[in-house]
PDB file of C-alpha atoms and ligand atoms in Angstrom:
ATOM      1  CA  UNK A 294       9.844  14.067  -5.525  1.00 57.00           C
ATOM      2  CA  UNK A 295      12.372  11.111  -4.798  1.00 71.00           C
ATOM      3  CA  UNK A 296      10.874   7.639  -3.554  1.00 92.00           C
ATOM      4  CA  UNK A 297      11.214   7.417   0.372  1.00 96.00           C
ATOM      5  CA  UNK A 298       9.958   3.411  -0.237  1.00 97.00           C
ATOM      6  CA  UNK A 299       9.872   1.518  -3.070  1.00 97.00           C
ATOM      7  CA  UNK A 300       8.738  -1.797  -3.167  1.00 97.00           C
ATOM      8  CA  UNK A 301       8.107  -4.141  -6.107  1.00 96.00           C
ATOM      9  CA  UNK A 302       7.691  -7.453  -7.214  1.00 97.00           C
ATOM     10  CA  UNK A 303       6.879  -8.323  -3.384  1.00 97.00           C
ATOM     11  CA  UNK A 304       5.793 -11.772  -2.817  1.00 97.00           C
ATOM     12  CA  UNK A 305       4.960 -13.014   0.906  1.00 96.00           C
ATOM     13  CA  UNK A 306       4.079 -16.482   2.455  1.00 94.00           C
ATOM     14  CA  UNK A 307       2.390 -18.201   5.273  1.00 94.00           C
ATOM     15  CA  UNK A 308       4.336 -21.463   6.007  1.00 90.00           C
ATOM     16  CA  UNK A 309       3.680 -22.631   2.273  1.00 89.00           C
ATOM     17  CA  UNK A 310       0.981 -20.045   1.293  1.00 93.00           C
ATOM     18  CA  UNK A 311       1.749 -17.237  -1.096  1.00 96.00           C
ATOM     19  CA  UNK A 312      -0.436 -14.023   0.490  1.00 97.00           C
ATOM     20  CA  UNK A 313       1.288 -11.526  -2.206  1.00 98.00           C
ATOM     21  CA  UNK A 314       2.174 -11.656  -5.664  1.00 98.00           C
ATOM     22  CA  UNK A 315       4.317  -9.468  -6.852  1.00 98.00           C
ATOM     23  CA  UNK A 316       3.032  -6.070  -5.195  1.00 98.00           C
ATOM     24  CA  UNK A 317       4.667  -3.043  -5.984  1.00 98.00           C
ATOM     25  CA  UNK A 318       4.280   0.269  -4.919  1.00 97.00           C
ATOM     26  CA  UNK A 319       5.989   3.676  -3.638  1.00 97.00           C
ATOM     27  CA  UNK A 320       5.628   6.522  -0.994  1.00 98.00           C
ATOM     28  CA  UNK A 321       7.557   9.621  -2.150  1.00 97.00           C
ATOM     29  CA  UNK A 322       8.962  11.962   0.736  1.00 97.00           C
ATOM     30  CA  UNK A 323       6.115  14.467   2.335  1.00 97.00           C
ATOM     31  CA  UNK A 324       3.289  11.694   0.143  1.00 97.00           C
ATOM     32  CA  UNK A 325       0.599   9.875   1.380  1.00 98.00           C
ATOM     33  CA  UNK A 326      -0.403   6.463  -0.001  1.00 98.00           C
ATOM     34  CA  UNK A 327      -3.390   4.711   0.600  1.00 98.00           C
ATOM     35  CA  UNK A 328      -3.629   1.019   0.541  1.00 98.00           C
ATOM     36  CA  UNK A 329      -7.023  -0.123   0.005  1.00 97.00           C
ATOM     37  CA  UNK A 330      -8.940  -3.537  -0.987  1.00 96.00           C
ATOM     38  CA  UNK A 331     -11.260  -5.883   0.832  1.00 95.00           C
ATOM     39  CA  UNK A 332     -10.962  -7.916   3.728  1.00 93.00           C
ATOM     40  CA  UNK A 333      -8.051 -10.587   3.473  1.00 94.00           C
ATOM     41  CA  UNK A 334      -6.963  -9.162   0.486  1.00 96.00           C
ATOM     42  CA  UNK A 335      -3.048  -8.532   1.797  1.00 97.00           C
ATOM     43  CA  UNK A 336      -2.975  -5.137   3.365  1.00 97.00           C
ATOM     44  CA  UNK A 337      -1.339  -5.976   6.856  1.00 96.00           C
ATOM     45  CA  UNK A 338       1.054  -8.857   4.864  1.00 97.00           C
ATOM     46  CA  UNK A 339       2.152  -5.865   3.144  1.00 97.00           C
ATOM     47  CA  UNK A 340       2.577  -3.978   6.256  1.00 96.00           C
ATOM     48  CA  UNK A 341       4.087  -6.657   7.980  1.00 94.00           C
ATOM     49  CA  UNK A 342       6.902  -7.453   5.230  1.00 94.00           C
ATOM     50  CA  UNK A 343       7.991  -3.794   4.975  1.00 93.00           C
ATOM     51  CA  UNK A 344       8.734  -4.674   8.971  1.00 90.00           C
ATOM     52  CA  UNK A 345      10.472  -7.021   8.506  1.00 89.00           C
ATOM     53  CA  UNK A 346       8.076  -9.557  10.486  1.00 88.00           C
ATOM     54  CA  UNK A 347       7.247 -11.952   7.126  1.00 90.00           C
ATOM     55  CA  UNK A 348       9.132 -13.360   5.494  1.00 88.00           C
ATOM     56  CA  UNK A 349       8.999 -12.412   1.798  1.00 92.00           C
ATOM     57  CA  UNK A 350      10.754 -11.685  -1.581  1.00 93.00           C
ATOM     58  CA  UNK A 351      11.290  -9.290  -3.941  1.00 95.00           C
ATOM     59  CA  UNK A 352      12.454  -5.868  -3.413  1.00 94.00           C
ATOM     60  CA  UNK A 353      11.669  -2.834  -0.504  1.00 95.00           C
ATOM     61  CA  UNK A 354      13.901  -0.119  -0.655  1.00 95.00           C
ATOM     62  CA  UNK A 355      13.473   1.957   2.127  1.00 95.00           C
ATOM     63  CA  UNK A 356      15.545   5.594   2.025  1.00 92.00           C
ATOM     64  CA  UNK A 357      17.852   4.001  -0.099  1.00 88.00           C
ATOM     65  CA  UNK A 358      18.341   1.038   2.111  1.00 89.00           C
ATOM     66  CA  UNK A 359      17.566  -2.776   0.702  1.00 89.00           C
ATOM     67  CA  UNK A 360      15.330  -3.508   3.702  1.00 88.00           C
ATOM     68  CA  UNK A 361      15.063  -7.386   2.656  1.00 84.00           C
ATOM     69  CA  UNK A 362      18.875  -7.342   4.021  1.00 81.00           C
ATOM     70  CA  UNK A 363      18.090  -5.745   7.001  1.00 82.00           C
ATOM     71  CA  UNK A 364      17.268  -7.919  10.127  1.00 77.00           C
ATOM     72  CA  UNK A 365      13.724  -7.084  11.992  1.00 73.00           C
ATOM     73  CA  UNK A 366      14.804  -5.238  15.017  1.00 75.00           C
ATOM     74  CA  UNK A 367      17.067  -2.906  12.795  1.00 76.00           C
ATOM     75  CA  UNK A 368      14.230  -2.072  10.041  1.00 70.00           C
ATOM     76  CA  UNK A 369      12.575  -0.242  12.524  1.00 70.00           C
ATOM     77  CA  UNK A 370      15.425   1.750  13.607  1.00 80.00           C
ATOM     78  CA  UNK A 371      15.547   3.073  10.130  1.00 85.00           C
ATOM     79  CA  UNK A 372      12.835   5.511  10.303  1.00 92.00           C
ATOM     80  CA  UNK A 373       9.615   3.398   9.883  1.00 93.00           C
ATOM     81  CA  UNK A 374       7.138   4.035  12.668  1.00 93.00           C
ATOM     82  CA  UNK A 375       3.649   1.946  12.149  1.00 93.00           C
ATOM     83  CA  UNK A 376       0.540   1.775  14.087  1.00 95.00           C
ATOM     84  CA  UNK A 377      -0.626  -1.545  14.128  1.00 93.00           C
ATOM     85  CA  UNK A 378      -4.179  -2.865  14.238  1.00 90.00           C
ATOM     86  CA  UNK A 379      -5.576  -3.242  17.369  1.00 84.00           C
ATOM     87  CA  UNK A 380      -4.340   0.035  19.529  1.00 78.00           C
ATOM     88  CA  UNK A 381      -1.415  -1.648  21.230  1.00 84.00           C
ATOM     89  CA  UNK A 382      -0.359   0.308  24.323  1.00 89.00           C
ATOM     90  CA  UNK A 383       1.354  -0.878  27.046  1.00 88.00           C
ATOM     91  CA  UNK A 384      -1.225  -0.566  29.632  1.00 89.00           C
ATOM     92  CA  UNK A 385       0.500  -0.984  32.854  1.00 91.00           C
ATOM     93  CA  UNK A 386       2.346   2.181  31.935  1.00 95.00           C
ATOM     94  CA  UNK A 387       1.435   5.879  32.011  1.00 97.00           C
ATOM     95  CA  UNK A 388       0.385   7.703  29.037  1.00 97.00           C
ATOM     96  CA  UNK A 389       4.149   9.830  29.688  1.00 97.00           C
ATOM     97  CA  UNK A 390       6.137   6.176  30.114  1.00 97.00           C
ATOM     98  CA  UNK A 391       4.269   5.246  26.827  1.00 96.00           C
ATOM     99  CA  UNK A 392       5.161   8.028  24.755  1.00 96.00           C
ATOM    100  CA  UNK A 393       9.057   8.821  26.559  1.00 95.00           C
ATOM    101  CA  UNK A 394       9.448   4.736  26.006  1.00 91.00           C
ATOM    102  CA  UNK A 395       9.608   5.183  22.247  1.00 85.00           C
ATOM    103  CA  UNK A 396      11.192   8.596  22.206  1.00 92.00           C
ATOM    104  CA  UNK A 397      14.175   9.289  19.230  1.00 92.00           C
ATOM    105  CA  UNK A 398      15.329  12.620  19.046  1.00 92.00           C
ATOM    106  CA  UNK A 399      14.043  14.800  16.362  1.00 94.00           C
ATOM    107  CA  UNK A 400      11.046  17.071  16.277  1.00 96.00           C
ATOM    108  CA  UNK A 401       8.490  15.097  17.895  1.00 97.00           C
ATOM    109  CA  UNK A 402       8.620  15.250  21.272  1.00 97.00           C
ATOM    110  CA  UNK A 403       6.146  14.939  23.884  1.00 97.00           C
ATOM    111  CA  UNK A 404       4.973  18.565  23.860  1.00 97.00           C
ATOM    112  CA  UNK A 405       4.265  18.420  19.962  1.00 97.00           C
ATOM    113  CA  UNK A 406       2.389  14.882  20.630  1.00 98.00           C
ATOM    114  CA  UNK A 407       0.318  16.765  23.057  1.00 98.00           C
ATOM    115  CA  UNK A 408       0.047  19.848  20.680  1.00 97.00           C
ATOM    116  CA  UNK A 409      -1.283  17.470  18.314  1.00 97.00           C
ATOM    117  CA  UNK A 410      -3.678  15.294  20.656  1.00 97.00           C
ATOM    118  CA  UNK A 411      -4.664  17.639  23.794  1.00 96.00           C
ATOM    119  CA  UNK A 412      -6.429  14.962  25.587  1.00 95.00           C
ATOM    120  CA  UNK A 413      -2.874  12.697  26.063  1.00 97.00           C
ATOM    121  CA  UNK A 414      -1.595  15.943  27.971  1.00 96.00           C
ATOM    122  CA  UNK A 415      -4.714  15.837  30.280  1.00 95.00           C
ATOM    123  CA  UNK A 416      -3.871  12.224  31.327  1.00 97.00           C
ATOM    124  CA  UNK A 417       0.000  12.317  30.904  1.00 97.00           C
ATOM    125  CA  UNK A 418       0.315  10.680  34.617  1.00 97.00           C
ATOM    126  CA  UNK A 419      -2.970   8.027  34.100  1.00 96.00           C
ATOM    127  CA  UNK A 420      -2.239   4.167  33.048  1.00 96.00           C
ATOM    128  CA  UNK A 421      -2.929   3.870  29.463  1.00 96.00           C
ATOM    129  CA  UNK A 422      -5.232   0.913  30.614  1.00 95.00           C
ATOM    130  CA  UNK A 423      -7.562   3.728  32.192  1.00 95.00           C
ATOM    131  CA  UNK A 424      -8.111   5.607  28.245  1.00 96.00           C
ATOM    132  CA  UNK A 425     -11.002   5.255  26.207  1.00 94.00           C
ATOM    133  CA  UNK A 426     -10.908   3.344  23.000  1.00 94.00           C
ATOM    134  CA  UNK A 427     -10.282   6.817  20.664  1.00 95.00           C
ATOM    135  CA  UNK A 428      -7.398   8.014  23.705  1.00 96.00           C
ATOM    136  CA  UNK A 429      -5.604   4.930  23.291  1.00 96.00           C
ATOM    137  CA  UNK A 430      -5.408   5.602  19.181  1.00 96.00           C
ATOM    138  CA  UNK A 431      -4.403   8.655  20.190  1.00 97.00           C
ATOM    139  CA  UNK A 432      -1.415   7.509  22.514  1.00 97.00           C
ATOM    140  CA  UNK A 433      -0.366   4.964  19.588  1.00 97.00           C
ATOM    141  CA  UNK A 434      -0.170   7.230  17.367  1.00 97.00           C
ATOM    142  CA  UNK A 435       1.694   9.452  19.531  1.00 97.00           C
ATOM    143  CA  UNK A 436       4.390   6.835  20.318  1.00 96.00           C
ATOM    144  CA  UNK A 437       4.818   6.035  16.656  1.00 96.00           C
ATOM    145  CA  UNK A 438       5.506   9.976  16.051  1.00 97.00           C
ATOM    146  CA  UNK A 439       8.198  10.111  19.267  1.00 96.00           C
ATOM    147  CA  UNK A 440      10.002   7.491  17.253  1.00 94.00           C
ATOM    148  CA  UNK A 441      10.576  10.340  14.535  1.00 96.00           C
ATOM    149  CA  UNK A 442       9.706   7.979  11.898  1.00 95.00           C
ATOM    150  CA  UNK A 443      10.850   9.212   8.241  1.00 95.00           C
ATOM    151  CA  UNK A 444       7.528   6.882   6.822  1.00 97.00           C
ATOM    152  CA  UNK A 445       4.403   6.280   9.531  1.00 97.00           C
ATOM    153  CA  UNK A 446       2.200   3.571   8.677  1.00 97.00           C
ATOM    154  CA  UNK A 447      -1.273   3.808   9.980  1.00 97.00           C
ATOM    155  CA  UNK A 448      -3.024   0.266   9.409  1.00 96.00           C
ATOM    156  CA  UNK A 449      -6.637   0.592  10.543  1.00 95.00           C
ATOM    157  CA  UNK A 450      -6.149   3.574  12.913  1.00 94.00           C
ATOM    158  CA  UNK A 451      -9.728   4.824  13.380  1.00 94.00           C
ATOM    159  CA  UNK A 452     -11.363   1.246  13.230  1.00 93.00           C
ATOM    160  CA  UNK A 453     -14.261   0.460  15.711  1.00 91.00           C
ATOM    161  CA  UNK A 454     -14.278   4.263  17.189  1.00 94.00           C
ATOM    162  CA  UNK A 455     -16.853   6.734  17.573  1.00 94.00           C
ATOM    163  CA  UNK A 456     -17.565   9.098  14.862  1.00 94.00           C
ATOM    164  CA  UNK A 457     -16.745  12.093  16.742  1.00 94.00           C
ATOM    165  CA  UNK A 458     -13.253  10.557  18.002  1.00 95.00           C
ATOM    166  CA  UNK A 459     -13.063   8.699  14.809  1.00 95.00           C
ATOM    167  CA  UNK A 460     -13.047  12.762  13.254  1.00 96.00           C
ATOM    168  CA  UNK A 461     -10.544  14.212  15.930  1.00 95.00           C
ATOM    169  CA  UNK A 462      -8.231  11.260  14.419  1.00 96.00           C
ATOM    170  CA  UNK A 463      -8.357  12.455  10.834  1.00 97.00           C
ATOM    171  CA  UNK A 464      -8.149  15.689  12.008  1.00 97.00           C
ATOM    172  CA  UNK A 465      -4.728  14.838  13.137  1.00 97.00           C
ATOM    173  CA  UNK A 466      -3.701  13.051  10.560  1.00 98.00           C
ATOM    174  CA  UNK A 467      -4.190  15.716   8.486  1.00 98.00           C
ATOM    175  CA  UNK A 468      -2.258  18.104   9.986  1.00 97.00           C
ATOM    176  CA  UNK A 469       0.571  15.276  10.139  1.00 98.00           C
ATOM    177  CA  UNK A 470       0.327  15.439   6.265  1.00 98.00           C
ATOM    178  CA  UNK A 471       0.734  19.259   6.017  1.00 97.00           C
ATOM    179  CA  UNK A 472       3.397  18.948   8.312  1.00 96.00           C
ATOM    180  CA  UNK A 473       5.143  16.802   5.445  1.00 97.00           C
ATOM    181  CA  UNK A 474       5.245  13.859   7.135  1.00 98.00           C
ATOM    182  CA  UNK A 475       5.375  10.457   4.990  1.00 98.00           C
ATOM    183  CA  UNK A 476       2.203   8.458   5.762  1.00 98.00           C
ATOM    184  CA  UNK A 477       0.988   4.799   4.376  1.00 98.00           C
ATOM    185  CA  UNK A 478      -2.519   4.454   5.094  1.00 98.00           C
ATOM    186  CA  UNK A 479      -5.248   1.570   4.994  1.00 97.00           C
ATOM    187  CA  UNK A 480      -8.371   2.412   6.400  1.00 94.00           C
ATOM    188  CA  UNK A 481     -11.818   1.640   5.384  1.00 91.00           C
ATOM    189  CA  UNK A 482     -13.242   5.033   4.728  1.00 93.00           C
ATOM    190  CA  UNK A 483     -12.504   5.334   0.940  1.00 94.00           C
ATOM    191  CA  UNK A 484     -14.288   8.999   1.550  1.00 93.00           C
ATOM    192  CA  UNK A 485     -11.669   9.706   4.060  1.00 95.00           C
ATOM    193  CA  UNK A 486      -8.514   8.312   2.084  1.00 96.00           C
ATOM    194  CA  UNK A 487      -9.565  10.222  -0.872  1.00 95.00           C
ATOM    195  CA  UNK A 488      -9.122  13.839   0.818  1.00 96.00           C
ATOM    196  CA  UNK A 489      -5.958  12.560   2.495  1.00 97.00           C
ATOM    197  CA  UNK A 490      -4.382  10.238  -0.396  1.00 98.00           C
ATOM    198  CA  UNK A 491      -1.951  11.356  -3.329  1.00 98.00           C
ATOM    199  CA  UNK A 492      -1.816   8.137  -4.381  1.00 98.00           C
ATOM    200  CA  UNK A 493      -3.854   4.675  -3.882  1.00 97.00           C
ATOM    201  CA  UNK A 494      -2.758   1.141  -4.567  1.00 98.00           C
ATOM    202  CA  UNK A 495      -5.760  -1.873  -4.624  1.00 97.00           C
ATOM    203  CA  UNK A 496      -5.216  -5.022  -3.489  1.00 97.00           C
ATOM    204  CA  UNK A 497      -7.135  -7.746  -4.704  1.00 97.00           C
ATOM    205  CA  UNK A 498      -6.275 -11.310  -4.017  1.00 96.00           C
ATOM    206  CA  UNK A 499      -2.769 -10.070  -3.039  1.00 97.00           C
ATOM    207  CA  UNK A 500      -2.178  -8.171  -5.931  1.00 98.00           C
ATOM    208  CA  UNK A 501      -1.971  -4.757  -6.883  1.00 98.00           C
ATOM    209  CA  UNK A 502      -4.677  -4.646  -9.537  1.00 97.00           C
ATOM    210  CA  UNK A 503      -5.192  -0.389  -9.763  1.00 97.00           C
ATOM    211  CA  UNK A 504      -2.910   2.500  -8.653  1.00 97.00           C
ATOM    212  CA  UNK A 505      -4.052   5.946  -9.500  1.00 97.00           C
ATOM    213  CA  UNK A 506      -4.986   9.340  -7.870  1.00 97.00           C
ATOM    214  CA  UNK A 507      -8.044   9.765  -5.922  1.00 96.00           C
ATOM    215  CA  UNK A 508      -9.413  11.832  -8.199  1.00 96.00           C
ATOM    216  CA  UNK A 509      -9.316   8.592 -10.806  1.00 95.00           C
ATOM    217  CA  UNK A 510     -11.124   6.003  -8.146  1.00 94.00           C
ATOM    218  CA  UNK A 511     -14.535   5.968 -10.029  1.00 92.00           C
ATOM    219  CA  UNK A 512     -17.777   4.276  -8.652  1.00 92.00           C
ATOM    220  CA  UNK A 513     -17.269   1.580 -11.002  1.00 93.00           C
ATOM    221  CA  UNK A 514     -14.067   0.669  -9.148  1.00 93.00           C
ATOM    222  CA  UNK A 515     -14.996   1.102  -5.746  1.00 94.00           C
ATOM    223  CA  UNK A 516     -17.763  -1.047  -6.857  1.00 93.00           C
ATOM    224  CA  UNK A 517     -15.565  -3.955  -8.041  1.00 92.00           C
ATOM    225  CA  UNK A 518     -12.851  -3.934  -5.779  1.00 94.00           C
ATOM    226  CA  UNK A 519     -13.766  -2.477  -2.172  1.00 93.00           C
ATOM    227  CA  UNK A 520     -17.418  -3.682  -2.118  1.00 85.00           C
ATOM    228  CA  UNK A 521     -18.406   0.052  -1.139  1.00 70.00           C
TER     229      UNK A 521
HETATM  230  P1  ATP B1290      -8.096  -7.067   6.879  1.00 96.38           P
HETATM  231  O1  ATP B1290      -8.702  -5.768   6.522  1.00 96.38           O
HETATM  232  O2  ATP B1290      -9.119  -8.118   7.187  1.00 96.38           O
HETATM  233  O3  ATP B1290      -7.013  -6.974   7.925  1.00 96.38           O
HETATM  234  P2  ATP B1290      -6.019  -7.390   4.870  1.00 96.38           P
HETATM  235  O4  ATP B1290      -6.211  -6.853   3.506  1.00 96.38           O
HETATM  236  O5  ATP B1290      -5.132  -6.674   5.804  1.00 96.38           O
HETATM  237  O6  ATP B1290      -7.437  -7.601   5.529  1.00 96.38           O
HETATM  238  P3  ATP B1290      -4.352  -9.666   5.363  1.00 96.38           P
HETATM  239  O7  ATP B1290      -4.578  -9.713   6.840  1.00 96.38           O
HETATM  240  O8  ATP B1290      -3.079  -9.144   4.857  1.00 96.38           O
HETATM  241  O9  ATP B1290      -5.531  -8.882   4.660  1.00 96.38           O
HETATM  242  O10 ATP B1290      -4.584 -11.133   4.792  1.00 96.38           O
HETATM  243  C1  ATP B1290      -4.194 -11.527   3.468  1.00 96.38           C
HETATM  244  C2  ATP B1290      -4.329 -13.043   3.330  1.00 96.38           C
HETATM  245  O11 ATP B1290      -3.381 -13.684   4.166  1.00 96.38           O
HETATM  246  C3  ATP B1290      -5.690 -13.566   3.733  1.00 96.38           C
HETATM  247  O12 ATP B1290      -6.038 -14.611   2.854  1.00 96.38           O
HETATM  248  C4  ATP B1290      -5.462 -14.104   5.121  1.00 96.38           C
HETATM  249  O13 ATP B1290      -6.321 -15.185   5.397  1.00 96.38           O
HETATM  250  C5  ATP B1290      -4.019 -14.584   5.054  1.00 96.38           C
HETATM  251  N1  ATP B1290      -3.383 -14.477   6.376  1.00 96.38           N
HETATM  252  C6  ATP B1290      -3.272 -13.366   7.133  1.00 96.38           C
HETATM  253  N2  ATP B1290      -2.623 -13.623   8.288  1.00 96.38           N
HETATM  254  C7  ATP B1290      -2.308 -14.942   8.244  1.00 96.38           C
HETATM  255  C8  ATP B1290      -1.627 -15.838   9.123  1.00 96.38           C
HETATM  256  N3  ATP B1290      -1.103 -15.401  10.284  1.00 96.38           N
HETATM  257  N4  ATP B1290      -1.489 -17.125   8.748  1.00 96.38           N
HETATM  258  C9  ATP B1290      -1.994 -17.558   7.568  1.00 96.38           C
HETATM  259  N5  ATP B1290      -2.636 -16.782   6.673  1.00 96.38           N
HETATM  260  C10 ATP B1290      -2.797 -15.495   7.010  1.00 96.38           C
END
């Protein structure tokens, strides 16, 4: 399988403080990749240099692209769709303007979103202000897809939901993965990430301390570095 990203060596600052060192990892095509490690301990830098929005050094190639030469507004045009923390719609619009705002062509469209998640079709014409908490994931998630990303980053995606909706979210994500899509993943639920994950990186202290297969994330290291 050929590397989709590669990053290594990342380093990323705050005004003068240093939140990586060194980081290095990879997302082959049709791979997921889960990024795990405590609180604070550089997930969403990482996320937020391979957008371009940090400053940082090192090197991200992205689909064969240098992305650290590539301004902000253009990384994202290259095929990286993310879903940030926090379930950003734009609630003024409808669930339709939401999704048809971020449209690219390619195979996600807003049929297959609503193949995917059933209850965005039931509200297609509602203001995105009027979902629940788990509908608006849902409608993020969606708009990330209609960008027909190559890589989708999901940072936190079923945070602060109910179990049941929390489910219907894997669920999905899931079937995203045996639909080949490229996924980056930080979420909480090592139990979760370990059915979903080919791959996990640790961060600890903005560092990548472990990288192995699921099958290789003992207690012991759970333990140490996720505090689960
Ligand atoms: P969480 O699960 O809490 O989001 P995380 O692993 O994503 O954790 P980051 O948000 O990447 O962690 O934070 C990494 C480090 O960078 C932390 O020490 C944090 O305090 C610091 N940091 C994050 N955002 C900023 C910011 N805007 N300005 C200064 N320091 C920041």
């Amino acid at each position: 399988m050929s590397a989709l990203l590669e990053v290594s060596d990342l380093n990323a600052f705050y005004g003068s403080s240093q939140a990586l060192f060194g980081v290095s990892l990879s997302v082959a095509e049709g791979q997921a990749v889960a990024l795990m490690g405590r609180n604070g301990m550089g997930k969403t830098t990482t996320i937020a240099c391979l957008m371009r929005m940090l400053p940082s050094t090192g090197v991200i190639r992205f689909g064969g692209t240098d992305l650290t030469r590539v301004p902000s507004h253009r990384a994202a045009r290259l095929g990286i769709g993310l879903v940030p923390e926090g379930r950003r719609v734009f609630a003024p619009l409808s669930v339709r303007e939401n999704l048809v705002a971020a449209a690219k062509s390619g195979p996600w469209d807003q049929s297959k979103v609503v193949g995917l998640f059933p209850r965005l079709g039931e509200r297609l014409n509602q203001s995105a202000r009027t979902l629940s908490g788990g509908e608006q994931q849902m409608l993020v998630i969606g708009r990330a897809l209609m960008t027909n990303p190559r890589l989708l980053i999901l940072d936190e995606a079923t945070e602060g939901l109910a179990p049941v909706v929390r489910q219907e979210i894997w669920q999905a994500i899931h079937c995203l993965k045996d639909d080949g899509q490229s996924i980056l993943i930080v979420d909480k639920s090592v139990r979760e990430l370990s059915t979903i994950a080919d791959q996990c990186v640790i961060l600890e202290r903005g560092r990548d301390v472990w990288h192995g297969g699921p099958d290789a994330l003992t207690n012991d290291l759970t333990n140490k570095y996720l505090g689960v």
